[in-house]
XYZ file of C-alpha atoms in Angstrom:
400
model
C 0.000 0.000 0.000
C 1.284 3.454 -0.880
C 0.991 7.098 0.031
C -1.170 8.469 2.805
C -3.416 5.400 2.765
C -0.601 3.179 4.025
C -0.768 2.204 7.687
C 3.026 1.903 7.798
C 3.214 4.955 10.079
C 0.181 4.082 12.193
C -0.224 1.778 15.205
C 0.108 -1.883 14.284
C -3.535 -2.684 15.073
C -4.972 -0.194 12.575
C -6.995 -1.692 9.702
C -5.635 -1.246 6.194
C -8.739 -2.273 4.241
C -12.401 -1.348 4.541
C -15.619 -2.821 3.183
C -18.104 0.045 3.272
C -19.040 3.426 4.709
C -22.264 5.134 5.689
C -22.642 8.593 7.168
C -19.804 9.149 9.614
C -19.017 5.444 9.968
C -16.729 2.896 8.334
C -16.667 -0.877 8.445
C -13.326 -2.624 8.053
C -13.023 -5.931 6.204
C -13.304 -7.789 9.503
C -16.737 -6.246 10.077
C -15.779 -3.762 12.794
C -17.910 -0.606 12.788
C -15.865 2.552 13.378
C -16.795 6.170 13.992
C -14.441 7.760 11.458
C -12.712 11.059 12.186
C -10.513 10.832 9.084
C -13.387 11.137 6.598
C -11.288 9.395 3.904
C -8.549 11.984 4.568
C -11.039 14.742 3.812
C -13.360 13.839 0.900
C -16.304 12.909 3.135
C -18.044 16.226 3.877
C -21.735 15.265 3.973
C -21.392 11.619 4.939
C -20.421 8.435 3.184
C -23.115 7.248 0.803
C -25.161 10.452 0.831
C -28.334 9.452 -1.011
C -28.990 12.723 -2.848
C -25.412 13.314 -3.961
C -24.899 9.716 -5.008
C -28.219 9.695 -6.892
C -27.037 12.626 -9.010
C -23.852 10.697 -9.761
C -25.710 7.485 -10.649
C -28.303 9.225 -12.823
C -25.583 10.963 -14.847
C -23.565 7.755 -15.050
C -26.568 6.094 -16.676
C -26.648 8.572 -19.570
C -22.972 9.454 -20.006
C -19.845 9.900 -17.946
C -16.477 9.604 -19.736
C -17.254 10.846 -23.235
C -15.257 12.243 -26.144
C -15.749 15.677 -24.608
C -17.373 17.223 -21.546
C -21.089 17.629 -21.027
C -22.720 20.958 -20.293
C -22.354 20.179 -16.600
C -18.778 21.472 -16.742
C -20.065 24.936 -17.656
C -22.772 24.885 -14.995
C -20.279 23.744 -12.381
C -17.730 26.395 -13.346
C -20.418 29.072 -13.129
C -21.617 27.923 -9.716
C -18.107 27.510 -8.284
C -16.886 30.908 -9.475
C -20.070 32.556 -8.179
C -19.354 31.084 -4.745
C -15.608 31.867 -4.600
C -15.178 35.616 -4.713
C -11.730 35.857 -6.292
C -12.481 33.329 -9.053
C -13.497 34.142 -12.638
C -12.713 30.793 -14.296
C -12.199 27.132 -13.433
C -10.263 24.134 -14.716
C -11.406 20.748 -13.421
C -9.140 17.764 -12.842
C -8.996 14.719 -10.561
C -6.524 15.119 -7.679
C -5.158 17.897 -5.534
C -1.723 17.336 -7.047
C -3.218 17.985 -10.502
C -4.579 21.316 -9.308
C -1.447 22.509 -7.501
C 0.784 21.498 -10.408
C -1.454 23.469 -12.784
C -1.238 26.445 -10.439
C 2.556 26.269 -10.556
C 2.667 26.113 -14.358
C 0.061 28.863 -14.713
C 2.034 31.187 -12.442
C 5.218 30.601 -14.408
C 3.369 31.101 -17.704
C 1.873 34.345 -16.425
C 5.056 35.856 -15.000
C 7.667 34.299 -17.301
C 9.602 33.678 -14.065
C 10.597 30.487 -12.251
C 10.994 30.853 -8.467
C 8.209 29.932 -6.045
C 8.018 30.506 -2.289
C 6.615 27.693 -0.149
C 6.276 27.284 3.606
C 8.574 24.734 5.228
C 6.734 21.496 5.919
C 3.649 22.443 3.887
C 2.093 19.722 1.747
C 1.034 20.562 -1.813
C 0.832 17.094 -3.359
C 2.839 14.122 -4.545
C 4.374 15.236 -7.857
C 8.191 15.365 -8.056
C 8.197 19.159 -7.522
C 6.318 18.905 -4.207
C 6.537 15.364 -2.826
C 7.619 15.198 0.831
C 9.683 12.078 0.087
C 12.452 12.780 -2.427
C 13.250 9.154 -3.302
C 13.284 8.802 -7.080
C 13.333 12.532 -7.741
C 16.186 14.804 -8.748
C 17.449 18.100 -7.396
C 16.241 19.692 -10.618
C 12.661 18.639 -9.830
C 12.694 21.006 -6.866
C 14.807 23.731 -8.391
C 13.751 27.369 -8.129
C 12.092 26.958 -4.739
C 12.621 29.179 -1.694
C 11.205 28.304 1.702
C 9.876 30.399 4.565
C 8.371 29.672 7.971
C 4.567 29.802 8.024
C 3.182 32.914 9.766
C 6.685 34.444 10.018
C 6.692 37.775 8.178
C 10.451 38.253 8.509
C 11.044 34.793 7.040
C 8.621 35.528 4.194
C 10.393 38.814 3.463
C 13.744 37.014 3.410
C 12.378 34.432 0.986
C 11.099 37.172 -1.303
C 14.489 38.873 -1.175
C 16.178 35.575 -2.073
C 13.843 35.175 -5.047
C 14.824 38.625 -6.259
C 13.284 39.576 -9.578
C 12.502 35.947 -10.464
C 9.433 35.386 -8.247
C 6.591 33.572 -10.023
C 4.332 32.664 -7.096
C 3.828 32.367 -3.385
C 2.091 29.119 -2.427
C 0.099 29.364 0.790
C -1.647 26.647 2.751
C -4.994 27.780 4.193
C -3.443 27.193 7.607
C -0.385 25.453 8.962
C -1.513 21.825 8.807
C 1.852 20.061 8.613
C 2.056 16.469 9.832
C 3.463 15.704 13.302
C 3.293 19.319 14.539
C 0.718 21.709 15.954
C -1.604 23.381 13.496
C -1.889 27.175 13.301
C -4.451 29.452 11.717
C -3.057 32.089 9.341
C -1.888 35.352 10.877
C -3.780 38.101 8.983
C -0.624 40.227 8.867
C 1.319 37.339 7.300
C -1.413 36.796 4.716
C -1.505 40.494 3.873
C 2.265 40.578 3.458
C 2.091 37.670 1.012
C -0.495 39.618 -0.986
C 1.633 42.783 -0.849
C 4.736 40.956 -2.091
C 2.822 39.483 -5.020
C 1.302 42.840 -5.904
C 4.722 44.499 -5.778
C 6.551 41.886 -7.831
C 3.801 40.759 -10.200
C 3.897 37.207 -8.801
C 0.696 35.242 -8.295
C -0.627 34.358 -4.854
C -1.861 30.750 -4.683
C -3.970 29.472 -1.782
C -3.965 25.670 -1.693
C -7.446 24.860 -0.393
C -7.360 21.190 -1.402
C -7.417 20.101 2.243
C -9.202 22.976 3.947
C -11.658 24.025 1.253
C -15.322 24.115 2.395
C -14.367 23.144 5.957
C -13.151 26.605 6.919
C -15.402 28.814 4.787
C -17.819 28.691 1.892
C -15.420 30.989 0.051
C -11.655 30.582 -0.271
C -10.244 29.989 3.209
C -8.129 33.165 3.223
C -11.321 35.174 2.817
C -11.515 34.745 6.596
C -8.447 36.981 6.956
C -9.497 39.398 4.227
C -6.975 38.302 1.601
C -7.889 37.130 -1.902
C -5.464 35.040 -3.967
C -5.009 35.040 -7.724
C -5.313 31.242 -7.882
C -6.824 28.683 -5.525
C -6.720 24.894 -5.655
C -9.583 22.665 -4.536
C -10.253 18.959 -4.161
C -11.148 16.231 -1.690
C -14.699 17.138 -0.667
C -16.011 19.314 -3.514
C -17.980 16.327 -4.869
C -18.337 14.574 -1.500
C -15.905 11.793 -2.289
C -16.428 11.479 -6.027
C -13.163 12.122 -7.908
C -12.952 15.798 -8.798
C -10.555 18.666 -8.116
C -10.242 22.181 -9.486
C -8.004 25.142 -10.131
C -9.839 28.460 -9.819
C -8.384 31.771 -10.900
C -8.925 35.460 -11.441
C -9.093 37.190 -14.794
C -5.498 38.320 -14.235
C -4.304 34.760 -14.831
C -6.888 33.703 -17.419
C -4.653 34.092 -20.470
C -1.834 32.157 -18.829
C -4.164 29.333 -17.775
C -5.523 29.135 -21.308
C -2.009 28.894 -22.723
C -0.721 25.872 -20.779
C -1.206 22.249 -21.860
C -2.887 20.136 -19.202
C -5.284 17.254 -19.605
C -6.333 13.841 -18.356
C -8.385 11.024 -19.829
C -10.908 11.228 -16.997
C -10.815 14.942 -16.177
C -14.071 15.620 -18.063
C -16.150 12.872 -16.417
C -19.704 14.102 -16.039
C -20.895 11.971 -13.117
C -18.544 13.527 -10.518
C -19.566 16.962 -11.786
C -23.228 16.087 -11.234
C -22.332 15.083 -7.675
C -20.388 18.313 -7.219
C -23.362 20.437 -8.288
C -25.492 18.892 -5.537
C -22.625 19.236 -3.054
C -22.114 22.941 -3.797
C -25.864 23.590 -3.651
C -25.922 22.132 -0.151
C -22.859 24.180 0.781
C -24.672 27.345 -0.301
C -28.101 26.589 1.094
C -27.605 24.742 4.398
C -25.975 25.404 7.759
C -23.569 22.474 7.307
C -20.528 24.606 8.189
C -22.011 25.904 11.403
C -23.050 22.365 12.343
C -19.584 20.873 11.840
C -18.139 23.798 13.770
C -20.572 23.013 16.587
C -19.787 19.319 16.838
C -16.089 20.109 16.460
C -16.185 22.518 19.384
C -18.099 20.005 21.506
C -15.413 17.426 20.773
C -12.593 19.860 21.577
C -14.130 21.010 24.849
C -14.933 17.479 25.955
C -11.465 16.154 25.177
C -9.806 19.041 27.001
C -11.893 18.378 30.093
C -11.193 14.648 30.107
C -7.485 14.974 29.349
C -7.059 17.450 32.211
C -8.964 15.219 34.589
C -6.653 12.321 33.682
C -3.562 14.484 34.173
C -2.494 14.798 30.530
C -1.635 17.843 28.465
C -3.480 17.394 25.178
C -2.815 20.033 22.532
C -5.720 20.625 20.164
C -4.677 23.157 17.553
C -6.058 24.664 14.389
C -9.762 24.901 13.490
C -12.300 22.709 15.283
C -13.475 21.391 11.897
C -10.044 19.832 11.243
C -8.889 18.574 14.661
C -5.396 17.432 15.575
C -4.516 15.794 18.914
C -0.926 15.772 20.206
C 0.208 15.006 23.745
C 2.622 17.191 25.697
C 6.006 15.618 26.476
C 5.577 13.034 23.733
C 8.393 13.663 21.218
C 8.224 10.221 19.619
C 4.410 9.944 19.842
C 4.412 6.881 22.097
C 1.545 8.345 24.146
C -0.334 9.311 21.015
C 0.050 5.888 19.448
C -1.102 4.080 22.597
C -4.092 6.387 23.092
C -5.120 6.115 19.429
C -5.010 2.326 19.633
C -7.164 2.446 22.748
C -9.657 4.625 20.865
C -9.683 2.094 18.030
C -10.450 -0.699 20.501
C -13.514 1.336 21.414
C -14.475 1.680 17.748
C -13.407 5.278 17.217
C -10.906 5.917 14.412
C -8.562 8.830 15.160
C -5.114 9.625 13.787
C -2.070 10.066 16.048
C -0.221 12.688 13.964
C -2.331 13.917 11.024
C -5.160 16.425 11.202
C -8.617 14.890 11.088
C -11.900 16.104 9.589
C -15.402 16.712 10.862
C -18.292 15.896 8.520
C -21.884 17.068 8.459
C -23.163 13.538 9.116
C -21.679 13.583 12.626
C -24.200 13.999 15.422
C -23.966 15.048 19.054
C -24.479 11.379 19.936
C -21.415 10.515 17.844
C -19.369 13.091 19.743
C -20.606 11.718 23.042
C -19.525 8.237 21.917
C -16.080 9.580 21.063
C -15.770 11.353 24.415
C -16.778 8.220 26.312
C -14.119 6.292 24.406
C -11.595 9.046 25.059
C -12.196 8.998 28.813
C -11.590 5.252 28.960
C -8.546 5.601 26.690
C -7.038 8.323 28.906
C -7.548 6.003 31.879
C -5.788 3.164 30.069
C -2.923 5.460 29.121
C -2.573 6.622 32.711
C -1.979 3.068 33.884
C 0.649 2.428 31.194
C 2.294 5.815 30.624
C 5.407 4.996 32.615
C 6.096 1.763 30.775
C 5.446 2.627 27.138
C 8.176 1.566 24.772
C 9.406 3.668 21.847
C 7.509 3.738 18.576
C 10.157 2.231 16.334
C 8.431 3.170 13.088
C 8.618 6.837 14.103
C 12.180 6.841 15.392
C 13.058 9.522 12.832
C 10.973 12.014 14.824
C 13.288 11.814 17.811
C 16.210 12.596 15.522
């Protein structure tokens, strides 16, 4: 198994394969029912197997999906998406987040006729050679013309811009600091404004990578929350509630450049995922889904804080409540986190020991209460074993 779906960096008792999903729940191939806080690593926004969204997919599949060209749904979807995202005037649809971020990179270079991009250290923008976090099989040239800064550090961003000189093509920005293994952080408005100012001064394009955070932080681009609009934004995961679809959105400024690049894919014009996306975006616009996932997320955060404190543990919960991350204090190699996560799994709650998780609109207050009951018992189990936990060998690199 490969990529983020591999359990190679998870506790040994975690299931690798699943048989089905419904709402906020998964069943592994052994038949265990799990309350799932990973939501397929983000694509599940309105629940697995949502009847209305899946019906739109199935009905379109019955009349035409992968055809010689797109159906009219691509136009309707582009119109609805750009009407919802304030900075966007056009859209290109693709399949994966990596497709969208790679198109953003090429579009920025086509627009500026420059090469250098600024990225935040530790930020994830996909699995292509230019951005993969694991360099095996890539070359130094694949990651040439990149300058790195620290997220939310204006001085570091200024230094990166100075290093780029007059060759700056783009600044790539995550919607928040959601790096693996470390605390999350919401964007500092001053940092976001400085990124916008640098791009305006140099002619570079500002790219907000909303593949992970899109529609879980805002109905608009996530940096709309700090009053900053990008030139390009990338979307994926949940925009069709689990059906394969991603997008690059852009302003008129970058339209000519986007039209000039060559990008394509045999399945990029599939109509059925676009039908599902139209229903998904309609529900985003017309329901209180965001406020509901914020509510259940806050209930989870408050309840975990109370129970962790009562058990004598420092539990850091950082970032937005809709994308929770749990890390223990004084746990550099995650031995506490691994043990506690395994205890949660024993109680049929699937959490992740080092990656941010996702709330979905199918989660109920009863689900959160189930998770908190499991957490209380798991904290108690950890308390009895905390002094005797062995190292997590598969994560030994963290200690180094």
